[in-house]
Amino acid sequence: MKERSKLLLFTGSYASATESGVQVFEFDGKAGGTLTLLNSVQGITNPTFINVDSVNMRLYAIGETTNGEGGKQGEVVSFAIDPQTGELSELKRIPTMLAEGKLQTTTCHISRDLENQYVVVSSYHGGKIGLVSLDEQGNPLSLTDVAIHTGHGSDPERQDRPHPHSAVFSPDGRYLFVSDLGLDLIRSYTINREQQTLEAHQDTILHPGAGPRHFVFHPDGKSAYVINEVDSTITSFTYDSAEGTLHTAVTVSTLPADYDCKEENTCAEIALSVDGRFLYGSNRGHDSIVVFAVDPDSAGLTFVEHISTRGGHPRHFTLTPNGGYLIVANRDANNLVVFSVDPVSGRLLYTENIAEVSKPVCVKIGVFPATH
């Protein structure tokens, strides 16, 4: 008999320490994609990105602290997850990448390696990547290394300095791919586990003014895709897993051909369907999800549709593990909006299920055992 399971949806938001920055919802796909609030957590400033470890029932959130000198710096907070109640119990928090003087080294992204030995944080404003070790209980232990990016891109406003926006592990966990919006490149690293350091592997250069933000691998591990925030495009790559190298395939616009170029738009999140047949990206300004059909052999992309996110500034979204639903976090509409996914066409359908959340900017889902 198959064990019953329940889906919990976790959100990260822009929030002060006195506000609820992390929320926990139960997601019910059998009821058509409903969201029921179970719990919320205060005490973290701007927990704008989170990472869920369903197996060990841990949640990791980035946060923001001050250094007492006018500077802002990042922190990592770990929580134990009670899958039945959705309660989050704080376990430990440590600072990351301390800021000197009035500098800002706050973080915008957190990922975790396959062995649960490290989390990696990206500092958009600090131009740095931080490697944070975890103890045997999965709690953050110490910042063991910092990789510093230098240089600038072609856009004088958006790319005057490095802006690492995400760090994503390859499917086999051997390589870490950092998308730097300010430098128009994806820099790969390996982790020297003896020295607990980040070692640069290779740079993949994108076209000038792209602004790579978030990056995703195809389920078959043979291609990868990056959404470019600054010029509203997606670039695809074929991937050589043995060498850990990317080879540029195509670049496509995320916007309609008749979109007014005077209207501002910046891209945000990117994700693939569970079967890898469809690719999704979010537009902030056009306020839509763009859908492409994927040719996994060539990393080719064929436009399918644009659909309104029914709210402003869709900074993040996630797909349910079975691929049946897509949940969008609309920061400026203060809501989560649920769409069903057509498995044949990849198209999205608004379910009319919405949950209110203050300034949501990250949504992550986890599968947990349910009580019998």
GROMACS .gro file of C-alpha atoms in nm:
model
  372
    1MET     CA    1   0.000   0.000   0.000
    2LYS     CA    2   0.142   0.334  -0.104
    3GLU     CA    3   0.219   0.564   0.187
    4ARG     CA    4   0.006   0.875   0.198
    5SER     CA    5   0.180   1.207   0.159
    6LYS     CA    6   0.105   1.575   0.204
    7LEU     CA    7   0.245   1.877   0.026
    8LEU     CA    8   0.363   2.178   0.221
    9LEU     CA    9   0.431   2.508   0.046
   10PHE     CA   10   0.682   2.745   0.209
   11THR     CA   11   0.709   3.111   0.120
   12GLY     CA   12   0.978   3.372   0.175
   13SER     CA   13   0.890   3.740   0.175
   14TYR     CA   14   1.012   4.092   0.213
   15ALA     CA   15   0.941   4.158   0.580
   16SER     CA   16   1.074   4.327   0.890
   17ALA     CA   17   1.176   4.112   1.187
   18THR     CA   18   0.842   4.193   1.354
   19GLU     CA   19   0.641   4.070   1.053
   20SER     CA   20   0.572   3.719   0.929
   21GLY     CA   21   0.850   3.661   0.678
   22VAL     CA   22   0.811   3.284   0.626
   23GLN     CA   23   0.475   3.113   0.582
   24VAL     CA   24   0.372   2.748   0.563
   25PHE     CA   25   0.068   2.634   0.363
   26GLU     CA   26  -0.081   2.293   0.300
   27PHE     CA   27  -0.141   2.240  -0.071
   28ASP     CA   28  -0.426   2.011  -0.177
   29GLY     CA   29  -0.413   1.910  -0.541
   30LYS     CA   30  -0.708   1.673  -0.507
   31ALA     CA   31  -0.923   1.969  -0.405
   32GLY     CA   32  -0.824   2.157  -0.720
   33GLY     CA   33  -0.514   2.330  -0.586
   34THR     CA   34  -0.620   2.491  -0.259
   35LEU     CA   35  -0.381   2.657  -0.013
   36THR     CA   36  -0.445   2.649   0.362
   37LEU     CA   37  -0.223   2.856   0.593
   38LEU     CA   38  -0.076   2.642   0.872
   39ASN     CA   39   0.197   2.854   1.026
   40SER     CA   40   0.409   3.166   0.995
   41VAL     CA   41   0.739   3.277   1.144
   42GLN     CA   42   0.863   3.614   1.260
   43GLY     CA   43   1.208   3.722   1.368
   44ILE     CA   44   1.393   3.735   1.033
   45THR     CA   45   1.444   4.046   0.824
   46ASN     CA   46   1.381   3.989   0.452
   47PRO     CA   47   1.391   3.607   0.426
   48THR     CA   48   1.365   3.643   0.048
   49PHE     CA   49   1.486   3.296  -0.047
   50ILE     CA   50   1.448   2.955   0.118
   51ASN     CA   51   1.554   2.595   0.067
   52VAL     CA   52   1.352   2.289   0.174
   53ASP     CA   53   1.501   1.955   0.282
   54SER     CA   54   1.196   1.729   0.296
   55VAL     CA   55   1.393   1.414   0.381
   56ASN     CA   56   1.548   1.557   0.698
   57MET     CA   57   1.258   1.794   0.763
   58ARG     CA   58   1.468   2.109   0.757
   59LEU     CA   59   1.407   2.455   0.617
   60TYR     CA   60   1.684   2.703   0.543
   61ALA     CA   61   1.616   3.075   0.505
   62ILE     CA   62   1.842   3.365   0.425
   63GLY     CA   63   1.805   3.679   0.634
   64GLU     CA   64   1.946   4.027   0.674
   65THR     CA   65   2.124   4.183   0.971
   66THR     CA   66   2.316   4.505   1.039
   67ASN     CA   67   2.681   4.531   1.143
   68GLY     CA   68   2.634   4.832   1.371
   69GLU     CA   69   2.824   5.060   1.134
   70GLY     CA   70   2.551   5.122   0.879
   71GLY     CA   71   2.625   4.812   0.674
   72LYS     CA   72   2.394   4.524   0.596
   73GLN     CA   73   2.500   4.159   0.587
   74GLY     CA   74   2.345   3.819   0.538
   75GLU     CA   75   2.257   3.537   0.773
   76VAL     CA   76   2.136   3.179   0.740
   77VAL     CA   77   1.863   3.039   0.965
   78SER     CA   78   1.770   2.671   0.996
   79PHE     CA   79   1.435   2.536   1.113
   80ALA     CA   80   1.293   2.197   1.202
   81ILE     CA   81   0.970   2.124   1.013
   82ASP     CA   82   0.675   1.951   1.178
   83PRO     CA   83   0.504   1.804   0.871
   84GLN     CA   84   0.175   1.746   1.050
   85THR     CA   85   0.120   2.096   1.187
   86GLY     CA   86   0.349   2.295   0.959
   87GLU     CA   87   0.518   2.439   1.266
   88LEU     CA   88   0.871   2.569   1.217
   89SER     CA   89   1.109   2.558   1.515
   90GLU     CA   90   1.424   2.765   1.482
   91LEU     CA   91   1.740   2.561   1.534
   92LYS     CA   92   2.033   2.786   1.456
   93ARG     CA   93   2.135   3.105   1.279
   94ILE     CA   94   2.478   3.228   1.177
   95PRO     CA   95   2.602   3.537   0.989
   96THR     CA   96   2.737   3.504   0.637
   97MET     CA   97   2.988   3.729   0.458
   98LEU     CA   98   3.029   4.004   0.717
   99ALA     CA   99   3.000   4.360   0.585
  100GLU     CA  100   3.270   4.617   0.651
  101GLY     CA  101   3.164   4.973   0.731
  102LYS     CA  102   2.859   5.075   0.529
  103LEU     CA  103   2.897   4.806   0.265
  104GLN     CA  104   2.613   4.567   0.182
  105THR     CA  105   2.674   4.192   0.159
  106THR     CA  106   2.318   4.070   0.201
  107THR     CA  107   2.224   3.752   0.017
  108CYS     CA  108   1.950   3.681  -0.238
  109HIS     CA  109   1.967   3.304  -0.296
  110ILE     CA  110   2.044   2.981  -0.110
  111SER     CA  111   2.101   2.628  -0.242
  112ARG     CA  112   2.212   2.300  -0.085
  113ASP     CA  113   2.446   2.027  -0.210
  114LEU     CA  114   2.333   1.667  -0.263
  115GLU     CA  115   2.529   1.537   0.036
  116ASN     CA  116   2.377   1.790   0.278
  117GLN     CA  117   2.726   1.905   0.371
  118TYR     CA  118   2.694   2.265   0.252
  119VAL     CA  119   2.458   2.545   0.165
  120VAL     CA  120   2.572   2.810  -0.081
  121VAL     CA  121   2.456   3.173  -0.059
  122SER     CA  122   2.476   3.439  -0.330
  123SER     CA  123   2.534   3.806  -0.248
  124TYR     CA  124   2.392   4.025  -0.524
  125HIS     CA  125   2.512   4.351  -0.369
  126GLY     CA  126   2.841   4.213  -0.238
  127GLY     CA  127   2.948   4.037  -0.558
  128LYS     CA  128   3.031   3.722  -0.361
  129ILE     CA  129   2.942   3.355  -0.322
  130GLY     CA  130   2.959   3.201   0.024
  131LEU     CA  131   3.018   2.835   0.110
  132VAL     CA  132   2.858   2.744   0.444
  133SER     CA  133   2.923   2.408   0.608
  134LEU     CA  134   2.645   2.210   0.778
  135ASP     CA  135   2.681   1.992   1.087
  136GLU     CA  136   2.552   1.635   1.116
  137GLN     CA  137   2.209   1.764   1.219
  138GLY     CA  138   2.192   1.982   0.909
  139ASN     CA  139   2.244   2.311   1.089
  140PRO     CA  140   2.470   2.587   0.953
  141LEU     CA  141   2.812   2.560   1.110
  142SER     CA  142   3.046   2.818   0.959
  143LEU     CA  143   3.132   3.015   0.648
  144THR     CA  144   3.428   2.818   0.511
  145ASP     CA  145   3.505   3.013   0.192
  146VAL     CA  146   3.403   3.316  -0.014
  147ALA     CA  147   3.445   3.347  -0.391
  148ILE     CA  148   3.472   3.709  -0.504
  149HIS     CA  149   3.365   3.823  -0.850
  150THR     CA  150   3.518   4.132  -1.015
  151GLY     CA  151   3.449   4.339  -1.325
  152HIS     CA  152   3.139   4.486  -1.489
  153GLY     CA  153   2.900   4.432  -1.779
  154SER     CA  154   2.777   4.650  -2.065
  155ASP     CA  155   2.474   4.813  -1.898
  156PRO     CA  156   2.603   5.113  -1.696
  157GLU     CA  157   2.306   5.107  -1.457
  158ARG     CA  158   2.238   4.739  -1.402
  159GLN     CA  159   2.587   4.600  -1.466
  160ASP     CA  160   2.830   4.847  -1.312
  161ARG     CA  161   2.970   4.569  -1.091
  162PRO     CA  162   2.926   4.194  -1.028
  163HIS     CA  163   2.583   4.074  -0.919
  164PRO     CA  164   2.574   3.698  -0.848
  165HIS     CA  165   2.205   3.610  -0.837
  166SER     CA  166   2.194   3.232  -0.791
  167ALA     CA  167   2.408   2.922  -0.745
  168VAL     CA  168   2.276   2.589  -0.876
  169PHE     CA  169   2.434   2.245  -0.847
  170SER     CA  170   2.461   2.016  -1.148
  171PRO     CA  171   2.241   1.703  -1.134
  172ASP     CA  172   2.537   1.490  -1.021
  173GLY     CA  173   2.644   1.751  -0.766
  174ARG     CA  174   2.998   1.781  -0.905
  175TYR     CA  175   2.968   2.140  -1.024
  176LEU     CA  176   2.812   2.462  -0.900
  177PHE     CA  177   2.685   2.712  -1.158
  178VAL     CA  178   2.666   3.077  -1.053
  179SER     CA  179   2.465   3.318  -1.269
  180ASP     CA  180   2.619   3.666  -1.245
  181LEU     CA  181   2.375   3.931  -1.368
  182GLY     CA  182   2.639   4.205  -1.358
  183LEU     CA  183   2.905   4.024  -1.559
  184ASP     CA  184   2.692   3.848  -1.823
  185LEU     CA  185   2.840   3.511  -1.739
  186ILE     CA  186   2.774   3.180  -1.568
  187ARG     CA  187   3.078   3.082  -1.363
  188SER     CA  188   3.108   2.719  -1.258
  189TYR     CA  189   3.286   2.599  -0.945
  190THR     CA  190   3.382   2.275  -0.781
  191ILE     CA  191   3.395   2.225  -0.405
  192ASN     CA  192   3.725   2.109  -0.258
  193ARG     CA  193   3.578   1.912   0.029
  194GLU     CA  194   3.910   1.861   0.204
  195GLN     CA  195   3.990   2.231   0.210
  196GLN     CA  196   3.622   2.335   0.220
  197THR     CA  197   3.680   2.588  -0.056
  198LEU     CA  198   3.524   2.695  -0.386
  199GLU     CA  199   3.745   2.644  -0.691
  200ALA     CA  200   3.660   2.819  -1.019
  201HIS     CA  201   3.609   2.577  -1.308
  202GLN     CA  202   3.492   2.763  -1.619
  203ASP     CA  203   3.313   3.076  -1.741
  204THR     CA  204   3.028   3.061  -1.992
  205ILE     CA  205   2.987   3.403  -2.152
  206LEU     CA  206   2.642   3.534  -2.246
  207HIS     CA  207   2.558   3.812  -2.491
  208PRO     CA  208   2.617   4.169  -2.367
  209GLY     CA  209   2.335   4.313  -2.158
  210ALA     CA  210   2.170   3.977  -2.089
  211GLY     CA  211   2.183   3.980  -1.710
  212PRO     CA  212   2.160   3.607  -1.624
  213ARG     CA  213   1.957   3.553  -1.307
  214HIS     CA  214   1.828   3.199  -1.242
  215PHE     CA  215   1.945   2.873  -1.397
  216VAL     CA  216   1.794   2.525  -1.430
  217PHE     CA  217   1.900   2.184  -1.562
  218HIS     CA  218   1.681   1.960  -1.777
  219PRO     CA  219   1.569   1.642  -1.595
  220ASP     CA  220   1.780   1.431  -1.832
  221GLY     CA  221   2.091   1.634  -1.741
  222LYS     CA  222   2.185   1.699  -2.104
  223SER     CA  223   2.076   2.062  -2.135
  224ALA     CA  224   2.036   2.372  -1.918
  225TYR     CA  225   1.856   2.706  -1.934
  226VAL     CA  226   1.909   3.053  -1.787
  227ILE     CA  227   1.660   3.339  -1.766
  228ASN     CA  228   1.816   3.677  -1.835
  229GLU     CA  229   1.670   3.952  -1.619
  230VAL     CA  230   1.802   4.262  -1.792
  231ASP     CA  231   1.705   4.202  -2.157
  232SER     CA  232   1.409   3.965  -2.100
  233THR     CA  233   1.544   3.657  -2.275
  234ILE     CA  234   1.612   3.290  -2.207
  235THR     CA  235   1.934   3.126  -2.325
  236SER     CA  236   1.961   2.749  -2.358
  237PHE     CA  237   2.269   2.528  -2.351
  238THR     CA  238   2.365   2.171  -2.419
  239TYR     CA  239   2.559   2.027  -2.126
  240ASP     CA  240   2.861   1.799  -2.114
  241SER     CA  241   2.832   1.640  -1.770
  242ALA     CA  242   3.172   1.469  -1.790
  243GLU     CA  243   3.353   1.800  -1.842
  244GLY     CA  244   3.103   2.021  -1.662
  245THR     CA  245   3.077   2.255  -1.960
  246LEU     CA  246   2.791   2.448  -2.120
  247HIS     CA  247   2.758   2.511  -2.494
  248THR     CA  248   2.521   2.789  -2.602
  249ALA     CA  249   2.229   2.675  -2.817
  250VAL     CA  250   1.962   2.945  -2.865
  251THR     CA  251   1.837   3.270  -2.710
  252VAL     CA  252   1.467   3.362  -2.725
  253SER     CA  253   1.263   3.658  -2.601
  254THR     CA  254   1.027   3.611  -2.308
  255LEU     CA  255   0.800   3.892  -2.432
  256PRO     CA  256   0.537   3.919  -2.706
  257ALA     CA  257   0.664   4.068  -3.033
  258ASP     CA  258   0.427   4.363  -2.996
  259TYR     CA  259   0.523   4.447  -2.638
  260ASP     CA  260   0.599   4.819  -2.601
  261CYS     CA  261   0.976   4.840  -2.554
  262LYS     CA  262   0.924   5.160  -2.353
  263GLU     CA  263   0.747   4.959  -2.085
  264GLU     CA  264   0.981   4.819  -1.824
  265ASN     CA  265   1.013   4.442  -1.790
  266THR     CA  266   1.257   4.229  -1.597
  267CYS     CA  267   1.261   3.850  -1.585
  268ALA     CA  268   1.282   3.649  -1.265
  269GLU     CA  269   1.223   3.274  -1.223
  270ILE     CA  270   1.265   2.979  -1.460
  271ALA     CA  271   1.155   2.615  -1.426
  272LEU     CA  272   1.103   2.302  -1.633
  273SER     CA  273   0.806   2.068  -1.625
  274VAL     CA  274   0.864   1.740  -1.444
  275ASP     CA  275   0.895   1.552  -1.773
  276GLY     CA  276   1.120   1.822  -1.923
  277ARG     CA  277   0.890   1.889  -2.219
  278PHE     CA  278   0.805   2.248  -2.124
  279LEU     CA  279   0.990   2.550  -1.990
  280TYR     CA  280   0.836   2.831  -1.785
  281GLY     CA  281   0.967   3.182  -1.713
  282SER     CA  282   0.826   3.486  -1.534
  283ASN     CA  283   0.803   3.843  -1.662
  284ARG     CA  284   0.781   4.133  -1.417
  285GLY     CA  285   0.623   4.429  -1.595
  286HIS     CA  286   0.435   4.225  -1.852
  287ASP     CA  287   0.334   4.025  -1.541
  288SER     CA  288   0.310   3.692  -1.715
  289ILE     CA  289   0.441   3.340  -1.735
  290VAL     CA  290   0.589   3.252  -2.074
  291VAL     CA  291   0.572   2.888  -2.181
  292PHE     CA  292   0.802   2.715  -2.431
  293ALA     CA  293   0.810   2.360  -2.566
  294VAL     CA  294   1.156   2.205  -2.525
  295ASP     CA  295   1.358   1.995  -2.767
  296PRO     CA  296   1.591   1.822  -2.518
  297ASP     CA  297   1.832   1.699  -2.783
  298SER     CA  298   1.912   2.043  -2.926
  299ALA     CA  299   1.796   2.259  -2.630
  300GLY     CA  300   1.565   2.428  -2.882
  301LEU     CA  301   1.267   2.631  -2.758
  302THR     CA  302   0.931   2.680  -2.932
  303PHE     CA  303   0.687   2.940  -2.800
  304VAL     CA  304   0.359   2.807  -2.658
  305GLU     CA  305   0.185   3.095  -2.475
  306HIS     CA  306   0.188   3.390  -2.239
  307ILE     CA  307  -0.055   3.387  -1.947
  308SER     CA  308  -0.124   3.665  -1.697
  309THR     CA  309  -0.009   3.592  -1.342
  310ARG     CA  310  -0.311   3.784  -1.210
  311GLY     CA  311  -0.089   4.007  -1.001
  312GLY     CA  312   0.207   4.241  -1.024
  313HIS     CA  313   0.575   4.146  -1.013
  314PRO     CA  314   0.579   3.763  -1.029
  315ARG     CA  315   0.922   3.723  -0.874
  316HIS     CA  316   0.908   3.347  -0.820
  317PHE     CA  317   0.700   3.038  -0.888
  318THR     CA  318   0.716   2.664  -0.834
  319LEU     CA  319   0.572   2.346  -0.982
  320THR     CA  320   0.422   2.070  -0.771
  321PRO     CA  321   0.623   1.745  -0.768
  322ASN     CA  322   0.373   1.566  -0.993
  323GLY     CA  323   0.375   1.858  -1.235
  324GLY     CA  324   0.002   1.915  -1.205
  325TYR     CA  325   0.011   2.270  -1.070
  326LEU     CA  326   0.217   2.587  -1.085
  327ILE     CA  327   0.205   2.840  -0.798
  328VAL     CA  328   0.314   3.201  -0.859
  329ALA     CA  329   0.428   3.450  -0.596
  330ASN     CA  330   0.314   3.801  -0.699
  331ARG     CA  331   0.509   4.042  -0.481
  332ASP     CA  332   0.312   4.358  -0.559
  333ALA     CA  333  -0.029   4.189  -0.546
  334ASN     CA  334   0.053   4.028  -0.210
  335ASN     CA  335  -0.073   3.691  -0.322
  336LEU     CA  336  -0.002   3.337  -0.433
  337VAL     CA  337  -0.192   3.232  -0.744
  338VAL     CA  338  -0.248   2.867  -0.841
  339PHE     CA  339  -0.259   2.744  -1.202
  340SER     CA  340  -0.321   2.391  -1.326
  341VAL     CA  341  -0.084   2.254  -1.591
  342ASP     CA  342  -0.205   2.073  -1.903
  343PRO     CA  343   0.039   1.779  -1.932
  344VAL     CA  344  -0.011   1.750  -2.309
  345SER     CA  345   0.025   2.114  -2.417
  346GLY     CA  346   0.209   2.261  -2.119
  347ARG     CA  347  -0.047   2.541  -2.104
  348LEU     CA  348  -0.159   2.693  -1.774
  349LEU     CA  349  -0.516   2.739  -1.652
  350TYR     CA  350  -0.612   2.974  -1.368
  351THR     CA  351  -0.778   2.771  -1.090
  352GLU     CA  352  -0.926   3.071  -0.903
  353ASN     CA  353  -0.734   2.957  -0.594
  354ILE     CA  354  -0.546   3.245  -0.431
  355ALA     CA  355  -0.380   3.292  -0.093
  356GLU     CA  356  -0.294   3.630   0.055
  357VAL     CA  357   0.070   3.681   0.159
  358SER     CA  358   0.251   4.008   0.222
  359LYS     CA  359   0.521   4.071  -0.045
  360PRO     CA  360   0.595   3.706  -0.133
  361VAL     CA  361   0.912   3.656  -0.339
  362CYS     CA  362   0.993   3.285  -0.305
  363VAL     CA  363   0.782   2.969  -0.304
  364LYS     CA  364   0.918   2.620  -0.241
  365ILE     CA  365   0.727   2.294  -0.203
  366GLY     CA  366   0.807   1.976  -0.014
  367VAL     CA  367   0.653   1.627   0.009
  368PHE     CA  368   0.607   1.488   0.360
  369PRO     CA  369   0.447   1.176   0.508
  370ALA     CA  370   0.085   1.219   0.611
  371THR     CA  371  -0.082   1.070   0.915
  372HIS     CA  372  -0.300   0.767   0.854
   0.00000   0.00000   0.00000
